[in-house]
């Protein structure tokens, strides 16, 4: 079994503090597969570890909010028995590795989540930013 070095931890996108949390959670040194699982689950894509603090500042409760954070997509009452469904997807790493396919899977995730809220998409925008 390979020894988990600080370089391997860094290659997996985990900070030394996060690696300490892994050690505490497992009560032992992880193997490479376990390190990979923590790396994925604690990535920005899955856990929003760097943007969560900013997302929490956004308003999420109001009489017109039918579904706020925690579901597949947000649902807002726009009157006359109609609702608008909004969804954003982060595909930072997949889009960095393969811009076209990474962005395509991001759009697919957005459409899936709009459908799961019982809605039909009428518009879709894909913004891809590097840097």
XYZ file of N, CA and C in Angstrom:
393
model
N 0.843 -1.175 0.000
C 0.000 0.000 0.000
C 0.890 1.240 0.000
N 0.515 2.247 -0.797
C 1.279 3.488 -0.873
C 1.104 4.309 0.390
N 2.202 4.933 0.803
C 2.131 5.839 1.940
C 1.488 7.138 1.470
N 0.591 7.675 2.281
C -0.055 8.941 1.959
C 0.882 10.062 2.398
N 1.411 10.780 1.427
C 2.355 11.863 1.708
C 1.637 13.207 1.596
N 2.232 14.276 2.129
C 1.629 15.609 1.957
C 1.436 15.974 0.483
N 2.329 15.497 -0.380
C 2.193 15.771 -1.809
C 0.948 15.091 -2.384
N 0.709 13.854 -1.981
C -0.480 13.133 -2.459
C -1.742 13.808 -1.940
N -1.718 14.239 -0.693
C -2.869 14.957 -0.123
C -3.141 16.215 -0.951
N -2.094 16.985 -1.256
C -2.245 18.213 -2.041
C -2.744 17.912 -3.456
N -2.244 16.834 -4.062
C -2.699 16.444 -5.399
C -4.186 16.113 -5.410
N -4.702 15.690 -4.279
C -6.126 15.383 -4.156
C -6.953 16.605 -3.777
N -6.322 17.762 -3.712
C -7.052 19.003 -3.457
C -7.449 19.221 -2.014
N -6.843 18.481 -1.097
C -7.167 18.632 0.323
C -6.091 19.458 1.017
N -6.530 20.340 1.896
C -5.585 21.119 2.694
C -5.076 20.252 3.844
N -3.982 20.646 4.485
C -3.515 19.894 5.659
C -4.586 19.811 6.757
N -5.358 20.883 6.922
C -6.426 20.874 7.926
C -7.515 19.864 7.561
N -7.857 19.797 6.282
C -8.858 18.818 5.852
C -8.330 17.400 6.029
N -7.061 17.202 5.745
C -6.484 15.873 5.942
C -6.522 15.489 7.418
N -6.294 16.436 8.306
C -6.417 16.162 9.746
C -7.838 15.737 10.096
N -8.828 16.344 9.434
C -10.227 15.947 9.661
C -10.472 14.517 9.183
N -9.840 14.139 8.067
C -9.943 12.759 7.567
C -9.374 11.799 8.601
N -8.184 12.115 9.112
C -7.557 11.258 10.126
C -8.455 11.121 11.350
N -9.042 12.222 11.782
C -9.916 12.194 12.958
C -11.183 11.377 12.676
N -11.762 11.561 11.489
C -13.000 10.849 11.139
C -12.784 9.342 11.075
N -11.653 8.928 10.500
C -11.383 7.496 10.355
C -10.711 6.893 11.582
N -10.003 7.726 12.323
C -9.243 7.220 13.460
C -7.979 6.490 13.032
N -7.569 6.714 11.780
C -6.383 6.054 11.230
C -6.030 6.739 9.922
N -4.913 6.322 9.374
C -4.479 6.815 8.062
C -5.392 6.222 6.981
N -5.886 7.032 6.028
C -6.725 6.474 4.965
C -5.876 5.754 3.923
N -6.500 4.847 3.208
C -5.814 4.292 2.043
C -6.086 5.233 0.862
N -5.495 4.956 -0.277
C -5.601 5.855 -1.421
C -7.042 5.990 -1.919
N -7.791 4.904 -1.896
C -9.190 4.954 -2.320
C -10.000 5.841 -1.390
N -9.817 5.675 -0.090
C -10.539 6.508 0.880
C -10.163 7.978 0.731
N -8.884 8.244 0.497
C -8.452 9.623 0.290
C -9.154 10.216 -0.934
N -9.261 9.422 -1.989
C -9.964 9.866 -3.191
C -11.425 10.164 -2.927
N -12.070 9.346 -2.111
C -13.480 9.569 -1.777
C -13.641 10.882 -1.020
N -12.804 11.111 -0.007
C -12.868 12.378 0.725
C -12.590 13.549 -0.212
N -11.620 13.385 -1.096
C -11.270 14.436 -2.043
C -12.470 14.832 -2.898
N -13.185 13.855 -3.403
C -14.353 14.127 -4.239
C -15.482 14.738 -3.414
N -15.794 14.117 -2.294
C -16.929 14.585 -1.494
C -16.691 15.962 -0.887
N -15.445 16.318 -0.643
C -15.131 17.636 -0.080
C -14.680 18.619 -1.152
N -14.862 18.282 -2.413
C -14.485 19.190 -3.496
C -15.490 20.337 -3.574
N -15.107 21.386 -4.251
C -16.027 22.520 -4.459
C -17.275 22.042 -5.181
N -17.102 21.151 -6.136
C -18.242 20.670 -6.917
C -19.296 19.987 -6.046
N -18.865 19.198 -5.086
C -19.813 18.451 -4.252
C -20.209 19.185 -2.979
N -19.272 19.907 -2.372
C -19.567 20.473 -1.046
C -19.620 21.991 -1.014
N -19.281 22.642 -2.108
C -19.263 24.114 -2.154
C -18.430 24.692 -1.019
N -17.284 24.074 -0.740
C -16.494 24.433 0.436
C -15.994 25.869 0.420
N -15.735 26.452 -0.726
C -15.271 27.840 -0.737
C -16.381 28.838 -1.041
N -17.457 28.405 -1.660
C -18.534 29.342 -1.994
C -19.702 29.297 -1.016
N -19.770 28.275 -0.166
C -20.893 28.148 0.769
C -21.057 29.396 1.633
N -19.942 29.958 2.101
C -19.992 31.146 2.955
C -20.667 32.308 2.225
N -20.468 32.414 0.925
C -21.086 33.483 0.139
C -22.534 33.144 -0.210
N -22.802 31.884 -0.514
C -24.166 31.470 -0.837
C -25.109 31.684 0.340
N -24.602 31.513 1.564
C -25.438 31.693 2.757
C -25.911 33.131 2.921
N -25.275 34.077 2.260
C -25.655 35.488 2.354
C -26.872 35.819 1.494
N -27.188 34.950 0.546
C -28.303 35.209 -0.359
C -29.637 34.966 0.343
N -30.651 35.785 0.036
C -31.968 35.570 0.661
C -32.599 34.281 0.145
N -33.203 33.527 1.052
C -33.815 32.249 0.662
C -35.223 32.067 1.214
N -35.680 32.989 2.030
C -37.013 32.860 2.625
C -37.830 34.102 2.289
N -38.997 33.874 1.727
C -39.936 34.947 1.405
C -41.266 34.285 1.068
N -42.353 35.036 1.106
C -43.658 34.441 0.784
C -43.708 33.827 -0.615
N -42.913 34.336 -1.538
C -42.936 33.834 -2.919
C -41.958 32.686 -3.167
N -41.172 32.326 -2.160
C -40.241 31.199 -2.306
C -40.990 29.906 -1.989
N -41.231 29.109 -3.003
C -41.911 27.822 -2.821
C -40.912 26.765 -2.373
N -39.745 26.749 -2.994
C -38.689 25.802 -2.625
C -37.352 26.521 -2.636
N -36.734 26.572 -1.470
C -35.416 27.193 -1.352
C -34.323 26.146 -1.420
N -33.162 26.458 -0.870
C -32.017 25.543 -0.918
C -32.326 24.181 -0.295
N -31.697 23.167 -0.840
C -31.827 21.824 -0.277
C -32.506 20.847 -1.204
N -33.148 21.338 -2.233
C -33.783 20.459 -3.211
C -33.017 20.548 -4.521
N -33.576 19.949 -5.547
C -32.907 19.924 -6.843
C -32.782 21.298 -7.487
N -33.791 22.148 -7.297
C -33.778 23.482 -7.893
C -34.680 24.385 -7.069
N -34.462 25.686 -7.202
C -35.291 26.659 -6.501
C -36.576 26.921 -7.265
N -37.663 27.137 -6.526
C -38.960 27.399 -7.141
C -39.515 28.693 -6.554
N -39.865 29.632 -7.439
C -40.372 30.935 -7.041
C -41.766 31.125 -7.618
N -42.721 31.545 -6.792
C -44.078 31.862 -7.228
C -44.033 33.178 -7.994
N -44.462 33.161 -9.266
C -44.466 34.394 -10.057
C -45.888 34.891 -10.317
N -46.862 34.321 -9.619
C -48.239 34.785 -9.720
C -49.058 34.028 -10.742
N -50.365 34.204 -10.640
C -51.319 33.578 -11.563
C -51.161 32.065 -11.649
N -50.790 31.432 -10.543
C -50.643 29.981 -10.513
C -49.399 29.465 -11.220
N -48.463 30.347 -11.518
C -47.246 29.959 -12.221
C -46.038 30.058 -11.300
N -45.029 29.296 -11.631
C -43.784 29.328 -10.863
C -42.612 29.304 -11.836
N -41.510 29.882 -11.397
C -40.262 29.831 -12.164
C -39.278 28.972 -11.384
N -38.594 28.111 -12.093
C -37.615 27.222 -11.472
C -36.230 27.675 -11.930
N -35.326 27.807 -10.960
C -33.970 28.263 -11.239
C -32.975 27.212 -10.770
N -31.959 27.014 -11.563
C -30.940 26.038 -11.199
C -29.590 26.507 -11.719
N -28.578 26.358 -10.872
C -27.193 26.602 -11.282
C -26.401 25.337 -10.995
N -25.387 25.120 -11.787
C -24.560 23.920 -11.617
C -23.100 24.338 -11.703
N -22.293 23.815 -10.827
C -20.855 24.069 -10.922
C -20.182 22.811 -11.452
N -19.454 22.978 -12.497
C -18.708 21.862 -13.079
C -17.272 22.313 -13.290
N -16.700 22.881 -12.239
C -15.370 23.474 -12.340
C -14.332 22.497 -12.873
N -14.145 21.393 -12.183
C -13.083 20.471 -12.587
C -13.386 19.786 -13.922
N -14.596 19.225 -14.116
C -14.854 18.591 -15.419
C -14.693 19.569 -16.585
N -15.103 20.823 -16.392
C -14.989 21.800 -17.475
C -13.544 22.222 -17.706
N -12.751 22.202 -16.660
C -11.325 22.524 -16.801
C -10.610 21.435 -17.603
N -10.932 20.188 -17.299
C -10.284 19.058 -17.971
C -10.745 18.942 -19.420
N -12.042 19.058 -19.641
C -12.623 18.893 -20.973
C -13.753 19.915 -21.111
N -13.462 21.138 -21.578
C -14.448 22.221 -21.558
C -15.795 21.869 -22.191
N -15.804 21.309 -23.380
C -17.074 21.045 -24.047
C -17.889 19.985 -23.308
N -17.290 18.825 -23.056
C -18.021 17.744 -22.388
C -18.339 18.090 -20.932
N -17.419 18.768 -20.240
C -17.684 19.176 -18.860
C -18.866 20.116 -18.779
N -18.908 21.085 -19.700
C -20.034 22.016 -19.731
C -21.324 21.296 -20.117
N -21.229 20.348 -21.034
C -22.420 19.606 -21.458
C -23.019 18.804 -20.308
N -22.181 18.182 -19.504
C -22.729 17.433 -18.365
C -23.305 18.381 -17.325
N -22.743 19.592 -17.212
C -23.309 20.590 -16.306
C -24.705 20.994 -16.747
N -24.870 21.252 -18.032
C -26.185 21.609 -18.574
C -27.153 20.444 -18.391
N -26.674 19.230 -18.617
C -27.534 18.057 -18.407
C -28.026 17.965 -16.980
N -27.158 18.268 -16.015
C -27.560 18.261 -14.612
C -28.602 19.318 -14.308
N -28.463 20.474 -14.927
C -29.449 21.544 -14.734
C -30.804 21.100 -15.269
N -30.828 20.586 -16.483
C -32.098 20.143 -17.071
C -32.731 19.040 -16.233
N -31.938 18.077 -15.797
C -32.446 16.993 -14.947
C -33.134 17.562 -13.710
N -32.487 18.522 -13.050
C -33.034 19.051 -11.806
C -34.287 19.889 -12.033
N -34.371 20.585 -13.155
C -35.598 21.318 -13.487
C -36.729 20.322 -13.728
N -36.466 19.265 -14.475
C -37.482 18.234 -14.715
C -37.947 17.593 -13.409
N -37.028 17.334 -12.484
C -37.418 16.671 -11.235
C -38.300 17.550 -10.365
N -38.325 18.847 -10.642
C -39.220 19.742 -9.908
C -40.579 19.838 -10.595
N -40.773 19.054 -11.648
C -42.058 19.016 -12.337
C -42.228 20.119 -13.363
N -41.147 20.704 -13.816
C -41.225 21.825 -14.752
C -40.654 21.440 -16.110
N -40.910 22.305 -17.084
C -40.336 22.159 -18.418
C -39.407 23.345 -18.663
N -38.195 23.101 -19.090
C -37.292 24.217 -19.385
C -37.792 25.024 -20.580
N -37.710 26.346 -20.464
C -38.041 27.211 -21.604
C -36.815 28.004 -22.058
N -35.786 28.037 -21.222
C -34.549 28.732 -21.580
C -33.403 28.085 -20.821
N -32.223 28.185 -21.412
C -31.046 27.600 -20.780
C -29.841 28.443 -21.172
N -28.995 28.722 -20.211
C -27.784 29.484 -20.497
C -26.603 28.761 -19.877
N -25.534 28.700 -20.613
C -24.327 28.065 -20.107
C -23.199 29.082 -20.163
N -22.679 29.447 -19.010
C -21.545 30.367 -18.946
C -20.333 29.589 -18.457
N -19.270 29.665 -19.193
C -18.047 28.961 -18.832
C -16.959 30.005 -18.653
N -16.367 30.035 -17.479
C -15.361 31.048 -17.157
C -14.055 30.372 -16.774
N -12.972 30.841 -17.333
C -11.648 30.348 -16.972
C -10.901 31.443 -16.231
N -10.161 31.051 -15.206
C -9.337 32.032 -14.496
C -9.798 32.311 -13.107
